[in-house]
Amino acid sequence: EVEETARQPGSQRTTRVLVFACLAAFALQVWLGPGVHHAGFFSAMLAARGEPWRLITANLLHAGPTHLAFNVLGLLVLGGLLERTIGSMRTALVAGLGALGATLAGLLAGYDAMVGASGIVTGFAGALLWLELRLPERLPAQWRLPRRPFVAALLADAALPLLMPEIAGAAHLGGFAAGALAAALVTGPNLQRDPLRPAAGVAVALVFAVTGCTSSAGPPRRRASV
């Protein structure tokens, strides 16, 4: 029964929408210039002063083509695998909590400006690791991740800020933790077959709570990319 789920067609609507949004935002950055970045990057001070859209738009903007390429690749690989496993709606909730968890962690770390979808990517990684450790018997063999290489990749990502201080390591950690929490909230023993409504209500409440905490925080101090 578990292996049969791998042979069923799976939707990747959430992953494709996220990738398209990142590509479209970068195209606008190239076409219209730095004004797009200034209008959309995350700033706690500006968000608290009536510009809450920055909580969303900052996750779609990128510092350059290399930054964009790495994050799009992460969305396609990790997001595609997660969405095949738990479905589009649950993946959207993981993405939302991952993005806001990264934003809140970056704020607490004192970054005065952030852009990038890495919070969502690391949120997907956290969700996949939670599934791998908590529900391995419900995952088809071809969907399971080799644990040692996966953990090694996570450790390498955690070490990157030591070599490249401009990378928002705290935001990566926040997105990862929020993604794991989101997976725990929206995923039961039967993955996509479990009712979503009660868990989704808790996840949406957390999204609003994190949004409120982030928007009402004090002025930040450092600039970083995620």
Coordinates of C-alpha atoms in Angstrom, one line a residue:
E1 CA 0.0 0.0 0.0
V2 CA 2.8 2.4 0.9
E3 CA 4.7 1.7 -2.3
E4 CA 1.5 2.1 -4.4
T5 CA 1.4 5.8 -3.4
A6 CA 4.7 6.4 -5.3
R7 CA 3.1 5.2 -8.5
Q8 CA 0.1 7.6 -8.3
P9 CA 0.4 11.0 -10.1
G10 CA 1.4 13.7 -7.7
S11 CA 0.8 17.4 -8.0
Q12 CA 3.5 20.0 -7.5
R13 CA 1.4 23.2 -7.7
T14 CA 2.9 24.8 -4.6
T15 CA 6.5 24.2 -5.7
R16 CA 5.9 25.5 -9.2
V17 CA 4.1 28.6 -7.9
L18 CA 7.0 29.4 -5.6
V19 CA 9.6 28.9 -8.3
F20 CA 7.6 31.0 -10.8
A21 CA 7.2 33.8 -8.2
C22 CA 10.9 33.9 -7.5
L23 CA 11.8 34.0 -11.2
A24 CA 9.2 36.7 -11.9
A25 CA 10.4 38.8 -9.0
F26 CA 14.0 38.5 -10.2
A27 CA 12.9 39.5 -13.8
L28 CA 11.3 42.6 -12.3
Q29 CA 14.6 43.3 -10.4
V30 CA 16.5 43.2 -13.7
W31 CA 13.9 45.1 -15.7
L32 CA 13.1 47.9 -13.2
G33 CA 16.3 48.1 -11.3
P34 CA 17.1 48.4 -7.6
G35 CA 13.7 50.1 -6.8
V36 CA 12.2 46.6 -6.7
H37 CA 14.6 45.5 -4.0
H38 CA 14.1 48.6 -2.0
A39 CA 10.3 48.2 -2.2
G40 CA 10.3 44.5 -1.1
F41 CA 13.3 43.6 1.1
F42 CA 12.6 42.7 4.7
S43 CA 13.0 45.4 7.3
A44 CA 11.3 45.1 10.7
M45 CA 11.2 48.8 11.1
L46 CA 9.4 49.4 7.8
A47 CA 7.1 46.4 8.3
A48 CA 6.1 47.8 11.7
R49 CA 5.4 51.2 10.1
G50 CA 2.8 50.0 7.7
E51 CA 4.6 47.9 5.1
P52 CA 3.7 44.3 6.1
W53 CA 4.0 43.0 2.6
R54 CA 7.8 42.8 3.2
L55 CA 7.2 39.6 5.2
I56 CA 6.2 38.0 1.9
T57 CA 8.1 39.8 -0.8
A58 CA 11.5 39.4 0.9
N59 CA 11.3 35.7 0.4
L60 CA 10.9 36.2 -3.4
L61 CA 13.7 38.6 -4.0
H62 CA 17.3 37.6 -4.5
A63 CA 20.7 39.3 -4.3
G64 CA 21.9 37.9 -7.7
P65 CA 21.6 35.1 -10.3
T66 CA 23.7 32.7 -8.2
H67 CA 21.6 33.3 -5.1
L68 CA 18.5 32.8 -7.2
A69 CA 19.8 29.6 -8.9
F70 CA 20.7 27.9 -5.6
N71 CA 17.3 28.7 -4.0
V72 CA 15.3 27.6 -7.1
L73 CA 17.2 24.3 -7.2
G74 CA 16.4 23.8 -3.5
L75 CA 12.8 24.6 -4.1
L76 CA 12.5 22.2 -7.0
V77 CA 14.3 19.3 -5.3
L78 CA 13.2 19.5 -1.7
G79 CA 9.9 21.1 -2.4
G80 CA 9.0 18.7 -5.1
L81 CA 9.8 15.7 -2.9
L82 CA 7.9 17.1 0.1
E83 CA 4.8 17.9 -2.1
R84 CA 4.7 14.4 -3.5
T85 CA 4.8 13.2 0.0
I86 CA 2.3 15.4 1.9
G87 CA 0.3 17.2 -0.8
S88 CA 0.1 20.8 -2.0
M89 CA -1.9 22.4 0.8
R90 CA 0.3 21.0 3.5
T91 CA 3.4 22.0 1.6
A92 CA 2.1 25.6 1.3
L93 CA 1.7 25.7 5.1
V94 CA 5.2 24.4 5.6
A95 CA 6.5 27.1 3.2
G96 CA 4.6 29.8 5.0
L97 CA 5.8 28.8 8.5
G98 CA 9.3 28.3 7.1
A99 CA 9.4 31.7 5.6
L100 CA 8.1 33.4 8.7
G101 CA 10.4 31.3 11.0
A102 CA 13.4 32.5 9.0
T103 CA 12.2 36.1 9.1
L104 CA 11.7 36.0 12.9
A105 CA 15.1 34.3 13.5
G106 CA 16.8 36.9 11.3
L107 CA 15.1 39.6 13.2
L108 CA 16.3 38.2 16.5
A109 CA 19.8 37.9 15.1
G110 CA 19.8 41.6 14.3
Y111 CA 19.8 41.6 10.5
D112 CA 18.5 44.9 9.3
A113 CA 17.6 43.7 5.8
M114 CA 17.1 40.2 4.3
V115 CA 16.1 38.8 0.9
G116 CA 15.9 35.2 -0.4
A117 CA 13.9 32.0 -0.4
S118 CA 16.4 30.0 1.7
G119 CA 14.0 30.1 4.7
I120 CA 11.5 28.2 2.6
V121 CA 14.1 25.8 1.3
T122 CA 15.4 25.0 4.8
G123 CA 11.8 24.8 6.0
F124 CA 11.3 22.0 3.4
A125 CA 14.5 20.3 4.6
G126 CA 13.3 20.4 8.2
A127 CA 9.9 18.9 7.2
L128 CA 11.6 16.1 5.2
L129 CA 13.9 15.3 8.1
W130 CA 10.9 15.2 10.5
L131 CA 9.1 12.8 8.1
E132 CA 12.3 10.7 7.7
L133 CA 12.8 10.3 11.4
R134 CA 9.1 10.1 12.6
L135 CA 7.2 8.3 9.8
P136 CA 9.8 6.3 7.8
E137 CA 7.4 3.3 7.5
R138 CA 4.9 5.5 5.7
L139 CA 7.3 6.7 3.0
P140 CA 7.8 4.7 -0.3
A141 CA 11.4 3.5 -0.6
Q142 CA 12.2 5.8 -3.5
W143 CA 11.0 8.9 -1.5
R144 CA 13.3 8.2 1.5
L145 CA 16.4 10.3 1.8
P146 CA 19.8 8.6 2.6
R147 CA 20.3 9.9 6.1
R148 CA 24.0 10.4 6.3
P149 CA 24.3 12.5 3.1
F150 CA 21.2 14.5 4.1
V151 CA 22.5 15.2 7.6
A152 CA 26.0 16.1 6.1
A153 CA 24.3 18.5 3.7
L154 CA 22.5 20.2 6.6
L155 CA 25.7 20.5 8.6
A156 CA 27.4 22.0 5.6
D157 CA 24.6 24.5 5.3
A158 CA 25.0 25.4 9.0
A159 CA 28.8 25.9 8.5
L160 CA 28.4 28.2 5.5
P161 CA 27.9 31.4 7.5
L162 CA 31.3 30.9 9.1
L163 CA 32.9 31.1 5.6
M164 CA 30.5 33.6 4.1
P165 CA 29.3 36.1 6.8
E166 CA 26.8 37.6 4.4
I167 CA 24.7 34.4 4.5
A168 CA 21.9 34.7 7.1
G169 CA 22.7 31.5 9.1
A170 CA 20.1 32.4 11.8
A171 CA 17.4 32.7 9.2
H172 CA 18.3 29.2 7.8
L173 CA 18.1 27.7 11.3
G174 CA 14.8 29.5 11.9
G175 CA 13.3 28.2 8.7
F176 CA 14.5 24.7 9.3
A177 CA 13.0 24.6 12.8
A178 CA 9.7 26.1 11.6
G179 CA 9.5 23.7 8.7
A180 CA 9.9 20.7 11.1
L181 CA 7.3 22.1 13.4
A182 CA 4.9 22.7 10.5
A183 CA 5.3 19.1 9.3
A184 CA 4.6 17.9 12.8
L185 CA 1.4 20.0 12.9
V186 CA -0.1 19.1 9.5
T187 CA 1.1 15.5 9.0
G188 CA -0.4 12.5 10.7
P189 CA 0.4 8.7 10.4
N190 CA -1.4 8.5 7.0
L191 CA 0.3 11.5 5.5
Q192 CA -2.2 12.9 2.8
R193 CA -5.1 10.8 4.0
D194 CA -5.4 12.4 7.4
P195 CA -7.9 15.3 7.9
L196 CA -6.1 18.6 7.5
R197 CA -8.6 21.1 9.0
P198 CA -7.6 21.0 12.8
A199 CA -3.9 21.0 12.2
A200 CA -4.2 23.6 9.5
G201 CA -6.0 25.9 11.9
V202 CA -3.1 25.6 14.4
A203 CA -0.6 26.2 11.6
V204 CA -2.5 29.3 10.3
A205 CA -2.7 30.7 13.8
L206 CA 1.1 30.3 14.2
V207 CA 1.6 32.1 10.9
F208 CA -0.4 35.1 12.1
A209 CA 1.3 35.0 15.5
V210 CA 4.8 35.0 14.0
T211 CA 3.7 37.7 11.5
G212 CA 2.5 39.9 14.4
C213 CA 5.6 39.4 16.4
T214 CA 7.8 40.2 13.4
S215 CA 5.9 43.3 12.4
S216 CA 5.9 44.7 15.9
A217 CA 9.6 44.2 16.7
G218 CA 12.1 46.9 17.3
P219 CA 14.7 48.3 14.8
P220 CA 17.2 45.7 13.5
R221 CA 21.0 46.0 13.0
R222 CA 22.6 44.0 10.2
R223 CA 22.1 43.1 6.5
A224 CA 22.1 39.6 5.1
S225 CA 20.9 37.3 2.4
V226 CA 19.0 34.1 2.9

